[in-house]
Amino acid sequence: MKRAVYPGSFDPVTKGHLDIITRAAALVDELVVGVLNNNAKSPLFSVEERVNMIKDVTEDLPNVRVEAFSGLSVDFVKKCQASFIVRGLRAVTDFEYELQMAQTNRSIDHDIDTIFFTTELNYAYISSTIAKEVAFYGGDISGFVPEKIMERVLRRAAAARQREN
Ligand code: ADP
């Protein structure tokens, strides 16, 4: 069984993430989307909410599983009995960090390889941070996040803005 893990914060999942999930899922028997439980980043959504949003937008992809994890990605990959890590590359700015992560992970566990997907051009400028920023000021995020989760993101961003004022 060929299994890969796509780890990330997904706070929230974007159209760019969903594109990578769809393309990676087509290449493996099972793709596990691993949602990092990292409180240091003070996310807008709890890890459970992030997991549920990804489940909702991938319900038509039968070989995609979504799970929360904490700690090292390689440990989660081993626990899943997967042999690949999937990551996305938007621009050269992603490259240095991603290369370092891939090399670190391989030095921790030599059996684990990282596969990179280059982003679809029309999603290249999208990030969770940009989506949150635009939502925070009540802008149109229909180009950034899947329609199914749009309301949830707008509502949460509006609540965060109210708390700030
Ligand atoms: P992390 O905090 O681990 O960077 P993210 O949720 O921001 O988690 O991103 C997870 C992965 O998805 C990373 O490899 C990132 O480069 C990739 N990614 C993020 N946005 C996009 C996008 N718009 N298109 C393609 N890949 C993306």
mmCIF file of C-alpha atoms and ligand atoms in Angstrom:
data_model
loop_
_atom_site.group_PDB
_atom_site.id
_atom_site.type_symbol
_atom_site.label_atom_id
_atom_site.label_comp_id
_atom_site.label_asym_id
_atom_site.label_seq_id
_atom_site.Cartn_x
_atom_site.Cartn_y
_atom_site.Cartn_z
ATOM 1 C CA MET A 1 0.000 0.000 0.000
ATOM 2 C CA LYS A 2 1.469 3.332 -1.091
ATOM 3 C CA ARG A 3 0.655 5.886 1.579
ATOM 4 C CA ALA A 4 1.701 9.531 1.870
ATOM 5 C CA VAL A 5 1.249 12.185 4.534
ATOM 6 C CA TYR A 6 0.556 15.847 3.735
ATOM 7 C CA PRO A 7 1.402 17.709 6.948
ATOM 8 C CA GLY A 8 0.621 21.358 7.608
ATOM 9 C CA SER A 9 -1.193 23.882 9.761
ATOM 10 C CA PHE A 10 -4.168 24.326 7.419
ATOM 11 C CA ASP A 11 -5.469 27.319 9.398
ATOM 12 C CA PRO A 12 -7.713 27.226 7.369
ATOM 13 C CA VAL A 13 -7.419 24.890 4.370
ATOM 14 C CA THR A 14 -7.196 26.925 1.131
ATOM 15 C CA LYS A 15 -7.922 26.235 -2.520
ATOM 16 C CA GLY A 16 -4.145 25.856 -2.969
ATOM 17 C CA HIS A 17 -4.018 23.110 -0.304
ATOM 18 C CA LEU A 18 -7.048 21.392 -1.809
ATOM 19 C CA ASP A 19 -5.387 21.377 -5.230
ATOM 20 C CA ILE A 20 -2.296 19.660 -3.749
ATOM 21 C CA ILE A 21 -4.492 17.179 -1.822
ATOM 22 C CA THR A 22 -6.403 16.249 -4.997
ATOM 23 C CA ARG A 23 -3.286 15.814 -7.114
ATOM 24 C CA ALA A 24 -1.368 13.867 -4.438
ATOM 25 C CA ALA A 25 -4.347 11.603 -3.704
ATOM 26 C CA ALA A 26 -4.414 10.601 -7.372
ATOM 27 C CA LEU A 27 -0.863 9.216 -7.074
ATOM 28 C CA VAL A 28 -1.114 7.108 -3.915
ATOM 29 C CA ASP A 29 -3.414 4.495 -2.425
ATOM 30 C CA GLU A 30 -4.031 6.621 0.642
ATOM 31 C CA LEU A 31 -3.234 10.215 1.501
ATOM 32 C CA VAL A 32 -3.288 11.213 5.146
ATOM 33 C CA VAL A 33 -3.651 14.950 5.698
ATOM 34 C CA GLY A 34 -1.909 15.625 9.025
ATOM 35 C CA VAL A 35 -3.067 18.732 10.835
ATOM 36 C CA LEU A 36 -0.373 20.028 13.142
ATOM 37 C CA ASN A 37 -1.535 20.829 16.630
ATOM 38 C CA ASN A 38 0.816 23.729 17.239
ATOM 39 C CA ASN A 39 -0.396 26.221 19.799
ATOM 40 C CA ALA A 40 2.727 28.340 19.418
ATOM 41 C CA LYS A 41 1.305 29.654 16.144
ATOM 42 C CA SER A 42 -1.929 30.787 17.940
ATOM 43 C CA PRO A 43 -4.228 29.554 15.200
ATOM 44 C CA LEU A 44 -7.597 31.094 14.296
ATOM 45 C CA PHE A 45 -9.206 27.635 14.374
ATOM 46 C CA SER A 46 -8.750 24.798 16.850
ATOM 47 C CA VAL A 47 -7.130 21.657 15.512
ATOM 48 C CA GLU A 48 -10.519 19.855 15.603
ATOM 49 C CA GLU A 49 -12.106 22.639 13.554
ATOM 50 C CA ARG A 50 -9.270 22.510 11.026
ATOM 51 C CA VAL A 51 -9.597 18.726 10.743
ATOM 52 C CA ASN A 52 -13.372 19.015 10.235
ATOM 53 C CA MET A 53 -13.027 21.694 7.549
ATOM 54 C CA ILE A 54 -10.600 19.500 5.575
ATOM 55 C CA LYS A 55 -12.926 16.500 6.003
ATOM 56 C CA ASP A 56 -15.796 18.572 4.636
ATOM 57 C CA VAL A 57 -13.916 19.761 1.545
ATOM 58 C CA THR A 58 -12.450 16.314 0.760
ATOM 59 C CA GLU A 59 -15.572 14.212 1.272
ATOM 60 C CA ASP A 60 -15.625 13.309 -2.433
ATOM 61 C CA LEU A 61 -12.040 11.983 -2.267
ATOM 62 C CA PRO A 62 -12.412 8.458 -0.828
ATOM 63 C CA ASN A 63 -8.686 7.771 -0.319
ATOM 64 C CA VAL A 64 -8.066 10.893 1.775
ATOM 65 C CA ARG A 65 -7.968 10.599 5.569
ATOM 66 C CA VAL A 66 -7.588 13.578 7.907
ATOM 67 C CA GLU A 67 -5.948 13.382 11.327
ATOM 68 C CA ALA A 68 -4.536 15.756 13.914
ATOM 69 C CA PHE A 69 -1.005 15.238 15.165
ATOM 70 C CA SER A 70 1.547 16.912 17.383
ATOM 71 C CA GLY A 71 5.289 16.549 17.515
ATOM 72 C CA LEU A 72 7.611 15.675 14.662
ATOM 73 C CA SER A 73 6.167 15.076 11.192
ATOM 74 C CA VAL A 74 8.457 12.054 10.695
ATOM 75 C CA ASP A 75 7.054 10.392 13.815
ATOM 76 C CA PHE A 76 3.533 10.916 12.521
ATOM 77 C CA VAL A 77 4.577 9.559 9.095
ATOM 78 C CA LYS A 78 5.970 6.422 10.756
ATOM 79 C CA LYS A 79 2.852 5.993 12.872
ATOM 80 C CA CYS A 80 0.762 6.128 9.686
ATOM 81 C CA GLN A 81 3.095 3.584 8.056
ATOM 82 C CA ALA A 82 3.612 6.010 5.200
ATOM 83 C CA SER A 83 6.776 6.450 3.164
ATOM 84 C CA PHE A 84 6.312 9.885 1.630
ATOM 85 C CA ILE A 85 5.738 13.409 2.831
ATOM 86 C CA VAL A 86 3.857 15.691 0.444
ATOM 87 C CA ARG A 87 4.514 19.435 0.414
ATOM 88 C CA GLY A 88 3.597 22.267 -1.919
ATOM 89 C CA LEU A 89 5.905 24.836 -3.463
ATOM 90 C CA ARG A 90 4.383 28.186 -4.349
ATOM 91 C CA ALA A 91 7.424 30.299 -5.162
ATOM 92 C CA VAL A 92 11.170 30.412 -4.641
ATOM 93 C CA THR A 93 10.501 31.922 -1.231
ATOM 94 C CA ASP A 94 9.115 28.536 -0.089
ATOM 95 C CA PHE A 95 12.093 26.669 -1.473
ATOM 96 C CA GLU A 96 14.799 27.275 1.110
ATOM 97 C CA TYR A 97 12.614 26.371 4.078
ATOM 98 C CA GLU A 98 11.083 23.360 2.353
ATOM 99 C CA LEU A 99 14.478 22.046 1.244
ATOM 100 C CA GLN A 100 15.804 22.366 4.790
ATOM 101 C CA MET A 101 12.746 20.574 6.218
ATOM 102 C CA ALA A 102 13.006 17.759 3.665
ATOM 103 C CA GLN A 103 16.708 17.281 4.368
ATOM 104 C CA THR A 104 16.138 17.379 8.132
ATOM 105 C CA ASN A 105 13.363 14.809 7.903
ATOM 106 C CA ARG A 106 15.491 12.533 5.752
ATOM 107 C CA SER A 107 18.391 12.805 8.168
ATOM 108 C CA ILE A 108 16.056 11.769 10.998
ATOM 109 C CA ASP A 109 14.621 8.882 9.013
ATOM 110 C CA HIS A 110 16.325 7.799 5.818
ATOM 111 C CA ASP A 111 13.306 5.810 4.638
ATOM 112 C CA ILE A 112 11.141 8.902 4.315
ATOM 113 C CA ASP A 113 11.165 10.958 1.124
ATOM 114 C CA THR A 114 9.478 14.288 0.459
ATOM 115 C CA ILE A 115 7.554 14.853 -2.759
ATOM 116 C CA PHE A 116 6.953 18.435 -3.877
ATOM 117 C CA PHE A 117 4.047 19.611 -5.942
ATOM 118 C CA THR A 118 4.388 22.922 -7.694
ATOM 119 C CA THR A 119 1.313 24.973 -7.147
ATOM 120 C CA GLU A 120 -1.264 25.734 -9.787
ATOM 121 C CA LEU A 121 -0.382 29.226 -11.085
ATOM 122 C CA ASN A 122 -3.728 30.762 -10.179
ATOM 123 C CA TYR A 123 -3.308 29.575 -6.560
ATOM 124 C CA ALA A 124 0.352 30.592 -6.218
ATOM 125 C CA TYR A 125 -0.339 33.752 -4.221
ATOM 126 C CA ILE A 126 -2.809 32.086 -1.844
ATOM 127 C CA SER A 127 -1.900 31.309 1.749
ATOM 128 C CA SER A 128 -3.930 30.718 4.899
ATOM 129 C CA THR A 129 -2.457 33.953 6.256
ATOM 130 C CA ILE A 130 -3.637 36.008 3.259
ATOM 131 C CA ALA A 131 -7.100 34.409 3.401
ATOM 132 C CA LYS A 132 -7.400 35.296 7.114
ATOM 133 C CA GLU A 133 -6.150 38.819 6.537
ATOM 134 C CA VAL A 134 -8.713 39.498 3.800
ATOM 135 C CA ALA A 135 -11.504 37.846 5.836
ATOM 136 C CA PHE A 136 -10.536 39.936 8.868
ATOM 137 C CA TYR A 137 -11.420 43.095 6.945
ATOM 138 C CA GLY A 138 -14.577 41.576 5.504
ATOM 139 C CA GLY A 139 -13.163 41.127 1.978
ATOM 140 C CA ASP A 140 -14.147 38.566 -0.638
ATOM 141 C CA ILE A 141 -12.354 35.272 0.070
ATOM 142 C CA SER A 142 -14.196 33.181 -2.525
ATOM 143 C CA GLY A 143 -10.980 32.905 -4.564
ATOM 144 C CA PHE A 144 -8.971 31.746 -1.534
ATOM 145 C CA VAL A 145 -10.878 29.081 0.371
ATOM 146 C CA PRO A 146 -13.275 26.336 -0.766
ATOM 147 C CA GLU A 147 -16.875 27.516 -0.810
ATOM 148 C CA LYS A 148 -17.953 24.969 1.812
ATOM 149 C CA ILE A 149 -15.880 26.630 4.524
ATOM 150 C CA MET A 150 -16.140 30.261 3.407
ATOM 151 C CA GLU A 151 -18.841 31.251 5.904
ATOM 152 C CA ARG A 152 -16.965 29.643 8.798
ATOM 153 C CA VAL A 153 -13.814 31.609 7.970
ATOM 154 C CA LEU A 154 -15.668 34.908 7.542
ATOM 155 C CA ARG A 155 -17.570 34.439 10.815
ATOM 156 C CA ARG A 156 -14.457 33.545 12.813
ATOM 157 C CA ALA A 157 -12.455 36.418 11.323
ATOM 158 C CA ALA A 158 -15.290 38.869 12.081
ATOM 159 C CA ALA A 159 -15.374 37.644 15.701
ATOM 160 C CA ALA A 160 -11.606 38.077 15.980
ATOM 161 C CA ARG A 161 -11.910 41.612 14.601
ATOM 162 C CA GLN A 162 -14.644 42.480 17.088
ATOM 163 C CA ARG A 163 -12.460 41.297 19.951
ATOM 164 C CA GLU A 164 -9.688 43.596 18.729
ATOM 165 C CA ASN A 165 -11.915 46.687 18.573
HETATM 166 P P1 ADP B 1 2.950 24.988 7.377
HETATM 167 O O1 ADP B 1 2.639 25.787 8.610
HETATM 168 O O2 ADP B 1 3.478 23.630 7.642
HETATM 169 O O3 ADP B 1 3.738 25.722 6.307
HETATM 170 P P2 ADP B 1 0.636 25.377 5.720
HETATM 171 O O4 ADP B 1 -0.746 24.962 6.016
HETATM 172 O O5 ADP B 1 0.896 26.843 5.619
HETATM 173 O O6 ADP B 1 1.513 24.667 6.796
HETATM 174 O O7 ADP B 1 1.123 24.702 4.364
HETATM 175 C C1 ADP B 1 1.231 23.316 4.214
HETATM 176 C C2 ADP B 1 1.910 22.996 2.884
HETATM 177 O O8 ADP B 1 1.077 23.444 1.802
HETATM 178 C C3 ADP B 1 3.265 23.666 2.650
HETATM 179 O O9 ADP B 1 4.087 22.765 1.945
HETATM 180 C C4 ADP B 1 2.950 24.851 1.793
HETATM 181 O O10 ADP B 1 4.052 25.223 0.977
HETATM 182 C C5 ADP B 1 1.817 24.283 0.953
HETATM 183 N N1 ADP B 1 0.918 25.340 0.449
HETATM 184 C C6 ADP B 1 0.374 26.344 1.141
HETATM 185 N N2 ADP B 1 -0.380 27.140 0.342
HETATM 186 C C7 ADP B 1 -0.296 26.605 -0.896
HETATM 187 C C8 ADP B 1 -0.801 26.973 -2.183
HETATM 188 N N3 ADP B 1 -1.548 28.068 -2.351
HETATM 189 N N4 ADP B 1 -0.501 26.185 -3.238
HETATM 190 C C9 ADP B 1 0.270 25.098 -3.069
HETATM 191 N N5 ADP B 1 0.811 24.713 -1.899
HETATM 192 C C10 ADP B 1 0.538 25.447 -0.829
#
